[in-house]
PDB file of C-alpha atoms in Angstrom:
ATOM      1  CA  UNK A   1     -56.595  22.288  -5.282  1.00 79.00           C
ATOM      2  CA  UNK A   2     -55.157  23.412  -2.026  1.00 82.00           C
ATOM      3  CA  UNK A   3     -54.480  21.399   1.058  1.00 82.00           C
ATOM      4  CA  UNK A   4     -53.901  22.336   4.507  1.00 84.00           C
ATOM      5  CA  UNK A   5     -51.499  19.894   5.507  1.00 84.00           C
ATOM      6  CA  UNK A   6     -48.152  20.003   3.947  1.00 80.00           C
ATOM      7  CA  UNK A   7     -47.631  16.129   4.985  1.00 84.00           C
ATOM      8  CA  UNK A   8     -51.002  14.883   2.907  1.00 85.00           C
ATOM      9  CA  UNK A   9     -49.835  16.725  -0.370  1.00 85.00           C
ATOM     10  CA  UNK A  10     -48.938  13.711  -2.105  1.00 86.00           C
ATOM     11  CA  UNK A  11     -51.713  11.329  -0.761  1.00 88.00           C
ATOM     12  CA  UNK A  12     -54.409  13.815  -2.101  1.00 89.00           C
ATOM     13  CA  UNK A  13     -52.617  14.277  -5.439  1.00 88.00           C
ATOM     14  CA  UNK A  14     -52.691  10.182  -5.753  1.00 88.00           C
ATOM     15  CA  UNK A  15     -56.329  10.541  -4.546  1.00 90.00           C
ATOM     16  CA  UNK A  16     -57.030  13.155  -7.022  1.00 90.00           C
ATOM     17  CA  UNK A  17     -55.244  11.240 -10.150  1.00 87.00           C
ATOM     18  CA  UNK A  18     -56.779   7.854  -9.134  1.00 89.00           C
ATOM     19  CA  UNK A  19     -60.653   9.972  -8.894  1.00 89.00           C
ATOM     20  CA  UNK A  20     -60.052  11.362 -12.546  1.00 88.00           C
ATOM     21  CA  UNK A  21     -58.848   8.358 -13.944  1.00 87.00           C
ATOM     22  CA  UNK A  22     -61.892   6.628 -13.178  1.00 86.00           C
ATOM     23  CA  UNK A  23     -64.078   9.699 -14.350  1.00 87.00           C
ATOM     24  CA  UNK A  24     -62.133  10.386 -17.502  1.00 83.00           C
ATOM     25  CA  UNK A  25     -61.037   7.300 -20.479  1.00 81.00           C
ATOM     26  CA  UNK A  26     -58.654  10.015 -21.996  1.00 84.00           C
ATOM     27  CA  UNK A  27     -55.872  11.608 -19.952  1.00 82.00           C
ATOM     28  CA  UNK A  28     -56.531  14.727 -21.568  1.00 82.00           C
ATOM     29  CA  UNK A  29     -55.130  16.288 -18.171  1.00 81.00           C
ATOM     30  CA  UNK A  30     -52.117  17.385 -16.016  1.00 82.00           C
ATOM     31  CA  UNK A  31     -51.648  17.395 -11.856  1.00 83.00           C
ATOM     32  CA  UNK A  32     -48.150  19.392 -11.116  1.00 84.00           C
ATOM     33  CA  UNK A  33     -47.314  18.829  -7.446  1.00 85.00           C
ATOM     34  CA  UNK A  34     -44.415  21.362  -6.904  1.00 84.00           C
ATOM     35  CA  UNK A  35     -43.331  18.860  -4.184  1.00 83.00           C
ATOM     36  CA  UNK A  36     -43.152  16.079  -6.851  1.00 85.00           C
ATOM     37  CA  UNK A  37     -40.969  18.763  -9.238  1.00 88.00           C
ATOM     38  CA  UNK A  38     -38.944  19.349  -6.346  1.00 89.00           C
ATOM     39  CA  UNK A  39     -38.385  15.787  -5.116  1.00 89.00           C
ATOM     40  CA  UNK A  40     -37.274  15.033  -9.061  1.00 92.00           C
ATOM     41  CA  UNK A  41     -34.810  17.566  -8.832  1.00 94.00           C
ATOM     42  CA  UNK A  42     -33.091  16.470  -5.795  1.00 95.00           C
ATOM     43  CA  UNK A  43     -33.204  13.257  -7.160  1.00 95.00           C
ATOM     44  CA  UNK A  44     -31.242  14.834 -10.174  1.00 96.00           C
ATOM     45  CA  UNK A  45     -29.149  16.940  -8.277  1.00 95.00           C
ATOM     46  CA  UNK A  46     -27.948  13.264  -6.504  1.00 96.00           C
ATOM     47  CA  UNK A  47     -27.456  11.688  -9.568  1.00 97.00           C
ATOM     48  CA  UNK A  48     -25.326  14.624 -10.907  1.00 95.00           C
ATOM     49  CA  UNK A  49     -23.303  14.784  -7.756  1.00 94.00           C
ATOM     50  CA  UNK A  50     -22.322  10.792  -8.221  1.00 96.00           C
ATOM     51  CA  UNK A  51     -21.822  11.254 -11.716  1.00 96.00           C
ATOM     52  CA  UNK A  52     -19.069  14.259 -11.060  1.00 93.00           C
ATOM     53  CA  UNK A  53     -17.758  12.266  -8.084  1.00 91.00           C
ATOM     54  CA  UNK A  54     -17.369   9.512 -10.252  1.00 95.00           C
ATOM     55  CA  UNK A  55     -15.577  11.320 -12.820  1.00 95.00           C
ATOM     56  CA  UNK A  56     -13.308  13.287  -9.912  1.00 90.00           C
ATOM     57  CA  UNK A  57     -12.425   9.638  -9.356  1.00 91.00           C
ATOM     58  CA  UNK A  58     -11.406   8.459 -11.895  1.00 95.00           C
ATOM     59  CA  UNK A  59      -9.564  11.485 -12.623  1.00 91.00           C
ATOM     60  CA  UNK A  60      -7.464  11.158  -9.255  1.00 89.00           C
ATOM     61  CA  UNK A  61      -6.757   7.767 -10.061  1.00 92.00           C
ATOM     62  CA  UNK A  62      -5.199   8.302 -13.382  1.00 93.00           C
ATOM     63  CA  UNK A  63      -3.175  11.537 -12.344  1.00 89.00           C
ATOM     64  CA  UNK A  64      -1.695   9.201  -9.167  1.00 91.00           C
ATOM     65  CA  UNK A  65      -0.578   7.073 -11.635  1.00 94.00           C
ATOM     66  CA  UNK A  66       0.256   9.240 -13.894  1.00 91.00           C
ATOM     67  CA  UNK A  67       2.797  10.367 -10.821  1.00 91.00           C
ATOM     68  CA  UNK A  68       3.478   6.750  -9.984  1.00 93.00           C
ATOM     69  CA  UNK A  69       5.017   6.174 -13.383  1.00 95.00           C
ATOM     70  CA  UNK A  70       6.795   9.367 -13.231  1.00 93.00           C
ATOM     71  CA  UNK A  71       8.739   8.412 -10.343  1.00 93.00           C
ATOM     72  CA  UNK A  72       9.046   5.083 -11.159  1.00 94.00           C
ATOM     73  CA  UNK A  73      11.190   6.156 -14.123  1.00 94.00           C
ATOM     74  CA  UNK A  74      13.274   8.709 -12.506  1.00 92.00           C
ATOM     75  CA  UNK A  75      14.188   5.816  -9.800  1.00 92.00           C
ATOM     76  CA  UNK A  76      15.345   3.884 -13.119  1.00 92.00           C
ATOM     77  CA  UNK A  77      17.188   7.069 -14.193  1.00 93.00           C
ATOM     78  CA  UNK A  78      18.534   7.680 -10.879  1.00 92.00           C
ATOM     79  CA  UNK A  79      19.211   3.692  -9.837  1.00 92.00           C
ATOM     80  CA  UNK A  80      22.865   4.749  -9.853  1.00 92.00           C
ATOM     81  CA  UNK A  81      22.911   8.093  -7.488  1.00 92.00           C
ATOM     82  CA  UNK A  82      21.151   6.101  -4.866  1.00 93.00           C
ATOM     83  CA  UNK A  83      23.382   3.569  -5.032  1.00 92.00           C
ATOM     84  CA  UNK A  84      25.912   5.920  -4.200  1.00 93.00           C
ATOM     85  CA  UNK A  85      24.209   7.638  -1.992  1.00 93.00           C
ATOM     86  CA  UNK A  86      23.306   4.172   0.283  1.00 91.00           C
ATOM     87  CA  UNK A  87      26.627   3.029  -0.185  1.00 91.00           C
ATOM     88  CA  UNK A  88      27.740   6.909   1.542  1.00 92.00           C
ATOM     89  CA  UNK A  89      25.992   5.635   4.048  1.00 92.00           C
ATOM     90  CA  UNK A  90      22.208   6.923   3.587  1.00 92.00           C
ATOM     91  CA  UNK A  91      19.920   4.730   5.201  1.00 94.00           C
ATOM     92  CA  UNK A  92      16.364   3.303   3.418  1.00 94.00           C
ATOM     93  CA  UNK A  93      14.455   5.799   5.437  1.00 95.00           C
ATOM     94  CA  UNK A  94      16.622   8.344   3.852  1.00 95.00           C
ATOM     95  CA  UNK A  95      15.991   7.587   0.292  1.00 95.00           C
ATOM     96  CA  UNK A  96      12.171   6.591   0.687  1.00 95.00           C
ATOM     97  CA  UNK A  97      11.837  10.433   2.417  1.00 95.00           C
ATOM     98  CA  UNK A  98      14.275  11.715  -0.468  1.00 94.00           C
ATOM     99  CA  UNK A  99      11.268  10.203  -3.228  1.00 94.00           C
ATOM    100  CA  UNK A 100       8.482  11.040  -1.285  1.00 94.00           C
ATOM    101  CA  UNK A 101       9.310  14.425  -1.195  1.00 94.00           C
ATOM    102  CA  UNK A 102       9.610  14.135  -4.960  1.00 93.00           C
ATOM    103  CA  UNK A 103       6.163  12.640  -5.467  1.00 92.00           C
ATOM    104  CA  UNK A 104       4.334  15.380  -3.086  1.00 92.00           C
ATOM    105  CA  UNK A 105       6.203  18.060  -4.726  1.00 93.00           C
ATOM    106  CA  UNK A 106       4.666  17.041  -7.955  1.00 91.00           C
ATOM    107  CA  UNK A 107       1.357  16.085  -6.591  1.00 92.00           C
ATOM    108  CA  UNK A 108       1.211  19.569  -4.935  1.00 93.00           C
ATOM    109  CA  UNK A 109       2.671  21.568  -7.923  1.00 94.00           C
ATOM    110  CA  UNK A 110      -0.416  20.281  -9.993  1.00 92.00           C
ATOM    111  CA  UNK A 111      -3.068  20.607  -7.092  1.00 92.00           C
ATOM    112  CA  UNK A 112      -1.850  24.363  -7.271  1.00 95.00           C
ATOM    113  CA  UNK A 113      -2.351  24.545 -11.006  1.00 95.00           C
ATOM    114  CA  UNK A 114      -5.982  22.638 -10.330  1.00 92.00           C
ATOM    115  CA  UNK A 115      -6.776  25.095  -7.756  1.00 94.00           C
ATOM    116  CA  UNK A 116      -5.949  28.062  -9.682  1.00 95.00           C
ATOM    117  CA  UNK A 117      -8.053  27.006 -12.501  1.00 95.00           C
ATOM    118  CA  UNK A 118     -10.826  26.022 -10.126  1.00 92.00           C
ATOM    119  CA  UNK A 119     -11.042  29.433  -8.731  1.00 93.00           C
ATOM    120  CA  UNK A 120     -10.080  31.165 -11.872  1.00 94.00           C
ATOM    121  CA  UNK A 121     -13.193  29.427 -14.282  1.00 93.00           C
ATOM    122  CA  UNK A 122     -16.260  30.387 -11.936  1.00 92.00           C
ATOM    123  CA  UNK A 123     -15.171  33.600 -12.009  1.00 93.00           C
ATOM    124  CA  UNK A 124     -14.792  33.597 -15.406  1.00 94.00           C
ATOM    125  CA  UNK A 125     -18.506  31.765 -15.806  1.00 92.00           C
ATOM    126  CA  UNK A 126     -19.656  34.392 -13.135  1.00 92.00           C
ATOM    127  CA  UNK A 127     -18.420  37.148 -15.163  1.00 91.00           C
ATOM    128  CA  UNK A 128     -19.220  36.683 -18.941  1.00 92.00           C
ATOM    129  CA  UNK A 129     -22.404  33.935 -18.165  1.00 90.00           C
ATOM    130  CA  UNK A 130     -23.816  36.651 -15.397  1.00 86.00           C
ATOM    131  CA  UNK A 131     -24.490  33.461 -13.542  1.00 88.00           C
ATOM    132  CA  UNK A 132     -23.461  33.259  -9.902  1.00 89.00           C
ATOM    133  CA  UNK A 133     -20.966  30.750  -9.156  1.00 89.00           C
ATOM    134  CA  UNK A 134     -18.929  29.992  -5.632  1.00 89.00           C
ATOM    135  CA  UNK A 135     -16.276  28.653  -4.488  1.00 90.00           C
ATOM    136  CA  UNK A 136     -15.698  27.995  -0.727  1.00 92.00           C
ATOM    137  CA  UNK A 137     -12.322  28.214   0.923  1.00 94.00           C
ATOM    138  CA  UNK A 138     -13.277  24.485   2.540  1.00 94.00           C
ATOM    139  CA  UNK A 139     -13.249  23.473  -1.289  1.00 91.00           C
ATOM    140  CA  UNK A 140     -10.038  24.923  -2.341  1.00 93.00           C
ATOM    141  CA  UNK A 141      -8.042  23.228   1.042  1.00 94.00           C
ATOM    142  CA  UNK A 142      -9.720  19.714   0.657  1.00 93.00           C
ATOM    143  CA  UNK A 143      -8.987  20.215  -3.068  1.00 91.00           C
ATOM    144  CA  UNK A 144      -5.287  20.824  -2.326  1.00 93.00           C
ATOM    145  CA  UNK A 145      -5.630  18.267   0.389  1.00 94.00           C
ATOM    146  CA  UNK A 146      -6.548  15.370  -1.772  1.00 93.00           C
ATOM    147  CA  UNK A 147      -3.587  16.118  -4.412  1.00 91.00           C
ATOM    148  CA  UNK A 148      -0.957  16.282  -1.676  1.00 93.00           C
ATOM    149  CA  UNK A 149      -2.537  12.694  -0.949  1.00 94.00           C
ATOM    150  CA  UNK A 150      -2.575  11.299  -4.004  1.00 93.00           C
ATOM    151  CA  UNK A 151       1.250  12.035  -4.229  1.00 91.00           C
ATOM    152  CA  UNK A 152       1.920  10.565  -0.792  1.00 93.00           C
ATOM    153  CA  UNK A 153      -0.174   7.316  -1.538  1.00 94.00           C
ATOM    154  CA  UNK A 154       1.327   6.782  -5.329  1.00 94.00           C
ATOM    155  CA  UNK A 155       4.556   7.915  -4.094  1.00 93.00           C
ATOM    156  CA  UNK A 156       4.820   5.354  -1.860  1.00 95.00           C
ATOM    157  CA  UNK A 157       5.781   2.004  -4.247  1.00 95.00           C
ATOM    158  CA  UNK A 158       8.214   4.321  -6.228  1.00 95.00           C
ATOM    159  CA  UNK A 159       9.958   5.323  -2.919  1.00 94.00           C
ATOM    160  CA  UNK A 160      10.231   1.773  -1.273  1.00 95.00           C
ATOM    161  CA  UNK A 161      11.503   0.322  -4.680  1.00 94.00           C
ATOM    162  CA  UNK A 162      14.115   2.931  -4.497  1.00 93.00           C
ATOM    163  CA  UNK A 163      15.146   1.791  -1.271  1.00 93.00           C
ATOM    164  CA  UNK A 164      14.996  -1.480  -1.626  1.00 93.00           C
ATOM    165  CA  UNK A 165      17.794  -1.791  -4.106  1.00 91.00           C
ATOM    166  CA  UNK A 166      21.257  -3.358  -3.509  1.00 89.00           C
ATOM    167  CA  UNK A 167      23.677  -0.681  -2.983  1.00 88.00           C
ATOM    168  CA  UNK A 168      26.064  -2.777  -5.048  1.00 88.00           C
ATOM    169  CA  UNK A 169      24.074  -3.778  -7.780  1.00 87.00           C
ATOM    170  CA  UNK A 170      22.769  -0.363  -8.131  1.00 85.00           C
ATOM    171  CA  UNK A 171      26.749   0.975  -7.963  1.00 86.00           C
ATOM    172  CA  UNK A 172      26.945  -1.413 -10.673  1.00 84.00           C
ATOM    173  CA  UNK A 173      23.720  -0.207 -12.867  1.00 80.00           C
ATOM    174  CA  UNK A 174      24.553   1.726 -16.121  1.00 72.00           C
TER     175      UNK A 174
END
């Protein structure tokens, strides 16, 4: 069956289905609508695209505090250099900078790694699969973007803790 207007494609495909059900007891039959095939894979393609964006998620999550943890511990390690260092007259500012650094330095080391891998697999995909894969520079810079934020935003508690201590009772720390 052919219609003429794209926009009554699905009404005449209900019209058809409901006209043979009443003709025939046994669906012994099959209407493909290449609209309906295409409408179900959008609706897969969504699904897909929350299901990856759930997983990119979670994975950001648990790398930032992954780096959290990190530099929680070296401000344990390092309680008594910033001691010294306030008590040499650095200011708060100083040390949360001095931690932040650390955390986006780490966050960005790893969103290199990430976006070396993430260009390096396609290729490989493109290559030995013969499928065609690509990778946008837009991708690569929000990619890199979002790791130098997850460092910033999980940096942050580790920093301010650091700065927060009592010169003295961090001169004192062993």
């Amino acid at each position: 069956v052919r219609v003429s207007d794209t926009d009554k494609i699905m009404e005449t495909s209900a019209i058809i289905r409901t006209m043979l059900a009443g003709v025939r007891k046994k669906t012994d039959y099959e209407i493909l609508v290449p609209l309906e095939l295409l409408n179900q894979a959008e609706h897969t393609k969504r699904i897909f695209n929350i299901v990856l964006g759930s997983i990119a998620a979670i994975s950001l999550l648990v790398g930032g505090i992954g780096i959290m943890n990190i530099m929680l511990a070296t401000v344990t390690e390092r309680t008594r250099e910033i001691g010294i260092r306030r008590a040499l007259g650095a200011k708060r500012a100083d040390i949360i900078h001095q931690f932040l650094t650390e955390a986006v330095l780490l966050s960005a080391s790893g969103g290199v790694i990430g976006v070396v891998i993430g260009i390096a697999v396609p290729r490989i995909v493109t290559h030995f699969a013969g499928m065609t894969t690509l990778v946008t520079f837009w991708s690569v810079a929000l990619s890199f973007a979002i790791s130098v934020a997850v460092g910033v935003v999980f940096g942050i508690y580790p920093a301010r803790r650091a700065a927060m201590l009592d010169p003295i009772e961090a001169l004192r720390y062993e």
